[in-house]
Tab-separated table of C-alpha atoms in Angstrom:
chain	number	residue	atom	x	y	z
A	1296	UNK	CA	-54.638	38.347	87.258
A	1297	UNK	CA	-53.347	40.992	84.863
A	1298	UNK	CA	-55.437	42.868	82.349
A	1299	UNK	CA	-54.351	42.751	78.697
A	1300	UNK	CA	-54.497	46.253	77.270
A	1301	UNK	CA	-53.337	47.379	73.794
A	1302	UNK	CA	-50.890	50.323	73.823
A	1303	UNK	CA	-53.250	52.644	71.935
A	1304	UNK	CA	-56.108	52.252	74.418
A	1305	UNK	CA	-57.949	55.330	75.638
A	1306	UNK	CA	-60.304	55.387	78.623
A	1307	UNK	CA	-63.602	57.008	79.453
A	1308	UNK	CA	-64.742	57.297	83.054
A	1309	UNK	CA	-68.278	56.001	83.386
A	1310	UNK	CA	-70.791	57.817	85.603
A	1311	UNK	CA	-70.260	56.774	89.206
A	1312	UNK	CA	-72.142	54.982	90.526
A	1313	UNK	CA	-72.942	53.088	87.329
A	1314	UNK	CA	-76.106	50.980	87.827
A	1315	UNK	CA	-76.209	47.417	86.521
A	1316	UNK	CA	-79.382	45.904	85.082
A	1317	UNK	CA	-79.520	42.895	87.408
A	1318	UNK	CA	-78.586	44.814	90.533
A	1319	UNK	CA	-75.529	46.363	92.050
A	1320	UNK	CA	-73.423	49.285	90.884
A	1321	UNK	CA	-69.890	49.968	89.695
A	1322	UNK	CA	-67.931	52.839	91.181
A	1323	UNK	CA	-64.984	54.381	89.421
A	1324	UNK	CA	-65.541	52.158	86.360
A	1325	UNK	CA	-64.173	52.980	82.927
A	1326	UNK	CA	-64.583	51.924	79.332
A	1327	UNK	CA	-61.658	51.280	76.971
A	1328	UNK	CA	-61.928	52.505	73.400
A	1329	UNK	CA	-59.980	53.567	70.308
A	1330	UNK	CA	-60.860	55.958	67.485
A	1331	UNK	CA	-60.057	56.527	63.815
A	1332	UNK	CA	-60.831	59.452	61.530
A	1333	UNK	CA	-62.135	62.897	62.423
A	1334	UNK	CA	-65.427	63.859	64.011
A	1335	UNK	CA	-67.131	66.545	61.936
A	1336	UNK	CA	-68.377	69.854	63.311
A	1337	UNK	CA	-71.907	68.558	63.762
A	1338	UNK	CA	-70.782	65.236	65.277
A	1339	UNK	CA	-72.889	63.579	62.593
A	1340	UNK	CA	-70.389	61.162	61.001
A	1341	UNK	CA	-69.711	58.819	63.914
A	1342	UNK	CA	-69.765	55.020	63.600
A	1343	UNK	CA	-69.661	52.849	66.714
A	1344	UNK	CA	-68.282	49.299	66.567
A	1345	UNK	CA	-69.350	46.843	69.253
A	1346	UNK	CA	-67.290	43.664	69.371
A	1347	UNK	CA	-67.617	39.987	70.079
A	1348	UNK	CA	-66.616	38.522	73.433
A	1349	UNK	CA	-62.840	38.301	73.185
A	1350	UNK	CA	-61.583	41.218	71.001
A	1351	UNK	CA	-60.073	44.394	72.407
A	1352	UNK	CA	-60.768	47.913	71.149
A	1353	UNK	CA	-57.857	47.787	68.682
A	1354	UNK	CA	-59.882	46.953	65.595
A	1355	UNK	CA	-57.376	48.542	63.200
A	1356	UNK	CA	-53.996	50.274	63.205
A	1357	UNK	CA	-53.877	53.963	64.058
A	1358	UNK	CA	-51.358	56.606	65.066
A	1359	UNK	CA	-51.400	55.523	68.694
A	1360	UNK	CA	-50.860	51.867	67.832
A	1361	UNK	CA	-49.586	50.942	64.351
A	1362	UNK	CA	-49.980	47.196	64.954
A	1363	UNK	CA	-52.659	45.546	62.762
A	1364	UNK	CA	-56.029	45.241	64.480
A	1365	UNK	CA	-58.464	42.367	64.516
A	1366	UNK	CA	-60.535	43.986	61.697
A	1367	UNK	CA	-57.655	45.652	59.873
A	1368	UNK	CA	-59.043	45.119	56.366
A	1369	UNK	CA	-62.411	46.649	57.287
A	1370	UNK	CA	-61.410	49.999	58.853
A	1371	UNK	CA	-59.201	52.744	57.453
A	1372	UNK	CA	-58.715	55.172	54.561
A	1373	UNK	CA	-60.245	53.701	51.400
A	1374	UNK	CA	-61.429	50.594	53.242
A	1375	UNK	CA	-65.079	49.502	53.631
A	1376	UNK	CA	-65.489	51.636	56.770
A	1377	UNK	CA	-63.660	54.567	55.225
A	1378	UNK	CA	-62.068	56.799	57.847
A	1379	UNK	CA	-61.733	59.608	55.296
A	1380	UNK	CA	-65.501	59.996	55.736
A	1381	UNK	CA	-66.308	58.460	59.083
A	1382	UNK	CA	-65.220	58.970	62.668
A	1383	UNK	CA	-65.009	55.421	64.011
A	1384	UNK	CA	-65.144	54.419	67.685
A	1385	UNK	CA	-64.517	50.835	68.812
A	1386	UNK	CA	-65.365	49.901	72.391
A	1387	UNK	CA	-63.955	47.096	74.483
A	1388	UNK	CA	-66.932	45.437	76.155
A	1389	UNK	CA	-67.714	46.203	79.772
A	1390	UNK	CA	-66.687	43.121	81.759
A	1391	UNK	CA	-63.692	42.367	79.550
A	1392	UNK	CA	-60.039	42.121	80.571
A	1393	UNK	CA	-58.832	44.253	77.654
A	1394	UNK	CA	-59.062	47.649	79.346
A	1395	UNK	CA	-62.704	48.096	80.343
A	1396	UNK	CA	-63.719	47.466	83.934
A	1397	UNK	CA	-64.428	43.807	84.589
A	1398	UNK	CA	-63.885	41.013	87.117
A	1399	UNK	CA	-60.099	41.246	86.642
A	1400	UNK	CA	-60.091	44.970	87.472
A	1401	UNK	CA	-59.269	46.366	90.879
A	1402	UNK	CA	-62.268	47.251	93.015
A	1403	UNK	CA	-61.433	50.724	94.316
A	1404	UNK	CA	-63.360	50.016	97.521
A	1405	UNK	CA	-61.151	47.063	98.496
A	1406	UNK	CA	-57.922	47.523	96.539
A	1407	UNK	CA	-58.220	43.926	95.311
A	1408	UNK	CA	-59.547	42.485	92.045
A	1409	UNK	CA	-63.323	42.162	91.862
A	1410	UNK	CA	-63.206	38.488	90.894
A	1411	UNK	CA	-66.658	37.047	91.712
A	1412	UNK	CA	-67.644	40.174	93.647
A	1413	UNK	CA	-68.202	41.863	90.287
A	1414	UNK	CA	-71.946	42.526	89.863
A	1415	UNK	CA	-74.000	40.291	87.585
A	1416	UNK	CA	-73.219	41.411	84.029
A	1417	UNK	CA	-75.788	41.800	81.255
A	1418	UNK	CA	-75.483	42.696	77.580
A	1419	UNK	CA	-77.603	45.716	78.423
A	1420	UNK	CA	-74.942	46.986	80.838
A	1421	UNK	CA	-72.419	47.078	78.022
A	1422	UNK	CA	-74.907	48.941	75.834
A	1423	UNK	CA	-75.545	51.541	78.547
A	1424	UNK	CA	-71.802	52.004	79.044
A	1425	UNK	CA	-71.325	52.561	75.307
A	1426	UNK	CA	-74.133	55.141	75.325
A	1427	UNK	CA	-72.411	56.999	78.168
A	1428	UNK	CA	-69.158	57.035	76.194
A	1429	UNK	CA	-70.886	58.490	73.142
A	1430	UNK	CA	-72.403	61.279	75.215
A	1431	UNK	CA	-68.990	61.925	76.720
A	1432	UNK	CA	-67.522	62.289	73.233
A	1433	UNK	CA	-70.237	64.776	72.287
A	1434	UNK	CA	-72.067	62.365	69.990
A	1435	UNK	CA	-75.816	62.546	70.394
A	1436	UNK	CA	-76.719	60.428	67.384
A	1437	UNK	CA	-74.601	57.928	65.507
A	1438	UNK	CA	-74.559	57.689	61.756
A	1439	UNK	CA	-74.331	53.923	62.268
A	1440	UNK	CA	-73.771	51.312	64.946
A	1441	UNK	CA	-72.015	48.153	63.768
A	1442	UNK	CA	-72.152	45.007	65.890
A	1443	UNK	CA	-70.808	41.543	65.180
A	1444	UNK	CA	-71.467	38.355	67.150
A	1445	UNK	CA	-71.962	39.398	70.796
A	1446	UNK	CA	-71.608	42.956	69.516
A	1447	UNK	CA	-74.724	42.393	67.416
A	1448	UNK	CA	-76.594	41.664	70.647
A	1449	UNK	CA	-75.093	44.755	72.278
A	1450	UNK	CA	-76.060	46.930	69.315
A	1451	UNK	CA	-79.688	45.813	69.499
A	1452	UNK	CA	-79.725	46.492	73.242
A	1453	UNK	CA	-78.290	49.957	72.582
A	1454	UNK	CA	-80.957	50.726	69.991
A	1455	UNK	CA	-83.749	49.444	72.225
A	1456	UNK	CA	-82.638	51.178	75.432
A	1457	UNK	CA	-81.591	54.472	73.870
A	1458	UNK	CA	-84.196	55.345	71.213
A	1459	UNK	CA	-82.869	57.376	68.303
A	1460	UNK	CA	-79.207	56.907	69.242
A	1461	UNK	CA	-78.348	55.752	65.705
A	1462	UNK	CA	-79.683	56.532	62.247
A	1463	UNK	CA	-78.588	53.162	60.883
A	1464	UNK	CA	-77.341	49.765	61.948
A	1465	UNK	CA	-75.206	46.943	60.555
A	1466	UNK	CA	-75.825	43.675	62.394
A	1467	UNK	CA	-73.358	40.915	61.494
A	1468	UNK	CA	-73.882	37.342	62.719
A	1469	UNK	CA	-75.825	38.721	65.674
A	1470	UNK	CA	-78.887	37.624	67.598
A	1471	UNK	CA	-81.828	39.146	69.426
A	1472	UNK	CA	-81.797	36.300	71.963
A	1473	UNK	CA	-79.705	33.322	72.935
A	1474	UNK	CA	-80.811	29.951	71.544
A	1475	UNK	CA	-80.520	26.598	73.395
A	1476	UNK	CA	-77.593	25.279	71.316
A	1477	UNK	CA	-75.487	28.375	71.980
A	1478	UNK	CA	-76.432	28.322	75.666
A	1479	UNK	CA	-75.461	24.650	75.875
A	1480	UNK	CA	-72.032	25.251	74.328
A	1481	UNK	CA	-71.295	28.215	76.588
A	1482	UNK	CA	-72.501	26.246	79.598
A	1483	UNK	CA	-69.943	23.533	78.822
A	1484	UNK	CA	-67.236	26.165	78.410
A	1485	UNK	CA	-68.022	27.629	81.810
A	1486	UNK	CA	-68.135	24.195	83.383
A	1487	UNK	CA	-64.700	23.354	81.991
A	1488	UNK	CA	-63.282	26.469	83.655
A	1489	UNK	CA	-65.100	26.038	86.948
A	1490	UNK	CA	-64.111	22.375	87.299
A	1491	UNK	CA	-60.433	23.137	86.869
A	1492	UNK	CA	-59.047	22.935	90.443
A	1493	UNK	CA	-56.873	25.970	89.774
A	1494	UNK	CA	-59.948	28.113	89.174
A	1495	UNK	CA	-60.371	27.909	92.942
A	1496	UNK	CA	-63.733	29.638	93.156
A	1497	UNK	CA	-62.448	32.501	91.024
A	1498	UNK	CA	-59.342	33.100	93.154
A	1499	UNK	CA	-56.302	32.330	90.981
A	1500	UNK	CA	-53.228	34.046	89.589
A	1501	UNK	CA	-51.345	34.084	86.291
A	1502	UNK	CA	-48.576	31.739	87.429
A	1503	UNK	CA	-48.927	28.234	88.840
A	1504	UNK	CA	-52.507	28.771	89.987
A	1505	UNK	CA	-54.087	29.632	86.632
A	1506	UNK	CA	-56.893	27.294	85.385
A	1507	UNK	CA	-55.064	26.542	82.149
A	1508	UNK	CA	-56.725	23.216	81.357
A	1509	UNK	CA	-60.203	24.649	81.872
A	1510	UNK	CA	-59.459	27.626	79.647
A	1511	UNK	CA	-57.940	25.362	76.977
A	1512	UNK	CA	-61.051	23.216	76.869
A	1513	UNK	CA	-63.357	26.249	76.869
A	1514	UNK	CA	-61.464	27.822	73.986
A	1515	UNK	CA	-61.430	24.601	71.972
A	1516	UNK	CA	-65.192	24.232	72.343
A	1517	UNK	CA	-65.625	27.806	71.202
A	1518	UNK	CA	-63.334	27.511	68.188
A	1519	UNK	CA	-65.170	24.386	67.019
A	1520	UNK	CA	-68.411	26.392	66.850
A	1521	UNK	CA	-66.837	29.487	65.286
A	1522	UNK	CA	-66.199	27.624	62.034
A	1523	UNK	CA	-68.364	25.243	60.005
A	1524	UNK	CA	-68.084	21.508	59.338
A	1525	UNK	CA	-67.439	22.412	55.710
A	1526	UNK	CA	-64.493	24.580	56.759
A	1527	UNK	CA	-63.035	21.915	59.042
A	1528	UNK	CA	-63.298	19.255	56.330
A	1529	UNK	CA	-61.824	21.408	53.576
A	1530	UNK	CA	-59.017	22.689	55.728
A	1531	UNK	CA	-57.912	19.540	57.538
A	1532	UNK	CA	-59.705	16.501	56.138
A	1533	UNK	CA	-58.468	13.386	57.895
A	1534	UNK	CA	-54.795	14.334	57.769
A	1535	UNK	CA	-52.822	12.669	60.529
A	1536	UNK	CA	-49.838	14.081	62.338
A	1537	UNK	CA	-46.455	12.743	61.296
A	1538	UNK	CA	-44.550	10.627	63.790
A	1539	UNK	CA	-42.327	13.512	64.904
A	1540	UNK	CA	-45.291	15.588	66.068
A	1541	UNK	CA	-47.222	12.787	67.743
A	1542	UNK	CA	-46.884	12.030	71.418
A	1543	UNK	CA	-47.100	8.246	71.266
A	1544	UNK	CA	-46.353	7.903	74.968
A	1545	UNK	CA	-49.591	9.765	75.816
A	1546	UNK	CA	-52.651	7.474	75.701
A	1547	UNK	CA	-55.334	8.892	73.411
A	1548	UNK	CA	-53.128	11.888	72.618
A	1549	UNK	CA	-53.210	14.108	69.540
A	1550	UNK	CA	-53.386	12.109	66.329
A	1551	UNK	CA	-55.052	14.295	63.701
A	1552	UNK	CA	-53.990	17.648	62.285
A	1553	UNK	CA	-57.280	19.246	63.357
A	1554	UNK	CA	-56.522	18.263	66.969
A	1555	UNK	CA	-53.095	19.864	66.742
A	1556	UNK	CA	-54.643	23.063	65.385
A	1557	UNK	CA	-57.165	23.290	68.213
A	1558	UNK	CA	-54.462	22.671	70.795
A	1559	UNK	CA	-52.161	25.336	69.366
A	1560	UNK	CA	-55.011	27.849	69.097
A	1561	UNK	CA	-56.083	27.211	72.689
A	1562	UNK	CA	-52.549	27.556	74.052
A	1563	UNK	CA	-52.187	30.941	72.363
A	1564	UNK	CA	-55.377	32.081	74.094
A	1565	UNK	CA	-54.763	30.967	77.684
A	1566	UNK	CA	-52.961	33.440	79.940
A	1567	UNK	CA	-54.108	36.170	77.532
A	1568	UNK	CA	-57.707	36.215	78.714
A	1569	UNK	CA	-59.017	36.296	82.243
A	1570	UNK	CA	-61.128	33.232	83.162
A	1571	UNK	CA	-63.599	35.147	85.324
A	1572	UNK	CA	-64.175	37.669	82.539
A	1573	UNK	CA	-64.821	34.728	80.226
A	1574	UNK	CA	-67.439	33.395	82.647
A	1575	UNK	CA	-69.211	36.720	83.092
A	1576	UNK	CA	-69.359	37.676	79.418
A	1577	UNK	CA	-70.388	34.179	78.381
A	1578	UNK	CA	-73.297	34.201	80.803
A	1579	UNK	CA	-74.354	37.700	79.719
A	1580	UNK	CA	-74.978	36.318	76.227
A	1581	UNK	CA	-77.056	33.439	77.589
A	1582	UNK	CA	-79.245	35.881	79.504
A	1583	UNK	CA	-79.856	38.188	76.555
A	1584	UNK	CA	-83.372	38.311	75.112
A	1585	UNK	CA	-84.650	41.495	73.500
A	1586	UNK	CA	-88.192	40.267	74.112
A	1587	UNK	CA	-87.677	39.953	77.870
A	1588	UNK	CA	-89.606	43.154	78.569
A	1589	UNK	CA	-92.224	42.340	75.925
A	1590	UNK	CA	-93.697	39.183	77.379
A	1591	UNK	CA	-90.884	37.077	75.978
A	1592	UNK	CA	-91.840	38.057	72.422
A	1593	UNK	CA	-88.602	38.803	70.562
A	1594	UNK	CA	-90.426	40.093	67.486
A	1595	UNK	CA	-92.234	42.663	69.642
A	1596	UNK	CA	-88.944	43.675	71.233
A	1597	UNK	CA	-87.408	44.327	67.830
A	1598	UNK	CA	-90.505	46.105	66.525
A	1599	UNK	CA	-90.402	48.451	69.529
A	1600	UNK	CA	-87.029	49.921	68.482
A	1601	UNK	CA	-87.510	53.603	67.660
A	1602	UNK	CA	-85.692	56.047	65.423
A	1603	UNK	CA	-83.754	53.615	63.239
A	1604	UNK	CA	-83.928	54.606	59.579
A	1605	UNK	CA	-81.907	51.925	57.785
A	1606	UNK	CA	-80.326	48.604	58.568
A	1607	UNK	CA	-78.223	45.888	56.986
A	1608	UNK	CA	-78.431	42.469	58.586
A	1609	UNK	CA	-75.837	39.913	57.479
A	1610	UNK	CA	-75.914	36.227	58.303
A	1611	UNK	CA	-73.832	33.251	57.250
A	1612	UNK	CA	-75.522	30.133	55.948
A	1613	UNK	CA	-72.931	27.855	57.579
A	1614	UNK	CA	-73.060	29.534	61.026
A	1615	UNK	CA	-74.011	27.018	63.723
A	1616	UNK	CA	-73.426	29.282	66.745
A	1617	UNK	CA	-75.659	32.192	65.661
A	1618	UNK	CA	-77.650	30.413	62.913
A	1619	UNK	CA	-78.970	32.385	60.004
A	1620	UNK	CA	-82.602	32.228	61.113
A	1621	UNK	CA	-81.580	34.564	63.935
A	1622	UNK	CA	-80.469	37.218	61.467
A	1623	UNK	CA	-83.667	36.690	59.487
A	1624	UNK	CA	-85.564	37.315	62.717
A	1625	UNK	CA	-83.646	40.561	63.300
A	1626	UNK	CA	-84.274	41.815	59.769
A	1627	UNK	CA	-87.981	41.056	59.964
A	1628	UNK	CA	-88.266	42.745	63.350
A	1629	UNK	CA	-86.422	45.888	62.265
A	1630	UNK	CA	-88.694	46.183	59.222
A	1631	UNK	CA	-91.664	46.005	61.577
A	1632	UNK	CA	-90.050	48.837	63.537
A	1633	UNK	CA	-90.171	50.990	60.393
A	1634	UNK	CA	-86.543	50.656	59.363
A	1635	UNK	CA	-85.612	50.214	55.705
A	1636	UNK	CA	-83.820	46.910	56.171
A	1637	UNK	CA	-81.881	44.626	53.869
A	1638	UNK	CA	-81.140	41.020	54.824
A	1639	UNK	CA	-78.034	39.521	53.258
A	1640	UNK	CA	-77.370	35.763	53.681
A	1641	UNK	CA	-73.727	34.999	52.921
A	1642	UNK	CA	-72.643	31.628	51.462
A	1643	UNK	CA	-69.280	31.865	53.244
A	1644	UNK	CA	-67.882	28.431	54.152
A	1645	UNK	CA	-66.134	29.689	57.299
A	1646	UNK	CA	-69.175	29.717	59.583
A	1647	UNK	CA	-69.646	32.233	62.393
A	1648	UNK	CA	-66.161	33.731	62.076
A	1649	UNK	CA	-66.610	34.485	58.379
A	1650	UNK	CA	-66.944	38.211	59.083
A	1651	UNK	CA	-63.333	38.181	60.306
A	1652	UNK	CA	-61.840	36.438	57.276
A	1653	UNK	CA	-64.190	36.626	54.266
A	1654	UNK	CA	-63.017	40.006	53.049
A	1655	UNK	CA	-64.295	39.521	49.494
A	1656	UNK	CA	-67.920	39.161	50.613
A	1657	UNK	CA	-68.210	41.249	53.768
A	1658	UNK	CA	-66.097	44.204	52.641
A	1659	UNK	CA	-68.249	45.191	49.639
A	1660	UNK	CA	-71.477	44.562	51.570
A	1661	UNK	CA	-70.556	46.926	54.400
A	1662	UNK	CA	-69.006	49.514	52.064
A	1663	UNK	CA	-72.062	49.495	49.804
A	1664	UNK	CA	-74.434	50.039	52.708
A	1665	UNK	CA	-72.412	52.902	54.199
A	1666	UNK	CA	-72.273	54.638	50.830
A	1667	UNK	CA	-76.073	54.915	50.898
A	1668	UNK	CA	-76.031	56.883	54.164
A	1669	UNK	CA	-76.247	60.670	54.147
A	1670	UNK	CA	-73.191	62.199	55.762
A	1671	UNK	CA	-70.798	65.105	55.572
A	1672	UNK	CA	-67.417	63.945	54.305
A	1673	UNK	CA	-64.431	65.166	56.293
A	1674	UNK	CA	-62.561	65.499	53.017
A	1675	UNK	CA	-64.893	66.911	50.370
A	1676	UNK	CA	-62.537	65.789	47.621
A	1677	UNK	CA	-63.256	62.176	48.448
A	1678	UNK	CA	-66.135	60.862	46.340
């Protein structure tokens, strides 16, 4: 199974062996990342972006890759994360198939892909890998760590496991632990993949033996939870497909426009993401609980974070996957840790994925927070 790596990807060799939280080690592992802007002489203007499950490190266009990134409107000169001021690093999650070492990568010891021989993956492993990258880049303390969705979990793990690694934090639609509804959805996604005969116990290829149906179903389930019922209703209503686009010879086939959308979205995703990586990263989110080492008390886990001065926690009122009470929990916990924290509930109708599309709300919120941070501008002429 091939990895899917953007052309502007850079790599950092992780310490070898690299220990994993739940046992086992990685040897010869690497982390994929991209950068924007210029690191100042004191390495004090760095911002780290930790992503959700499926994105690569190409968050925005840059000299190495001019193609638009998945957060193009957020990062760049004059944009909310203004690269005239900030040196921005975006990391592809450990365990992914977008450049960082994961189940689709070749195990140097065997010369074959890891597949299910990859060690058990935790959110904390990704956080430790990101910390190693920062040290390798000469960054001892971040100006800010930004995490969205799964990246919000990773950011909290980074702050908890590496005290003082960041002066500030922006947590967007994140969580300090996995809740039963999210676990249930991800469990169904994994089951859809595993029950596809072509998954074959994790041994498949990208041709005739790829678990396409399982990945389609997993992606559809995910997309349904990434948006809200309000969004689905406003966007599609009960519009039916016209006769030319219906497959009347298929019993119980696609009939509504929303079904067609989900099918098209899923087909664009399959063959572009490795199924085993999907399984590993999905399970890592289910396992995550910042209170695990504090008697299962998430509030205590958050309150134990050290060295964080300021935080902005953003939630979306229509988010069903990472519901807004989880962001309220984060904000309350970070305040207890001594951080000056603002909680911002967004009325965006788009649900969990609002941070990717609601530019009018999220852009000013992030820009306003970053403007309050002390930093040394790379270009002193920029206000």
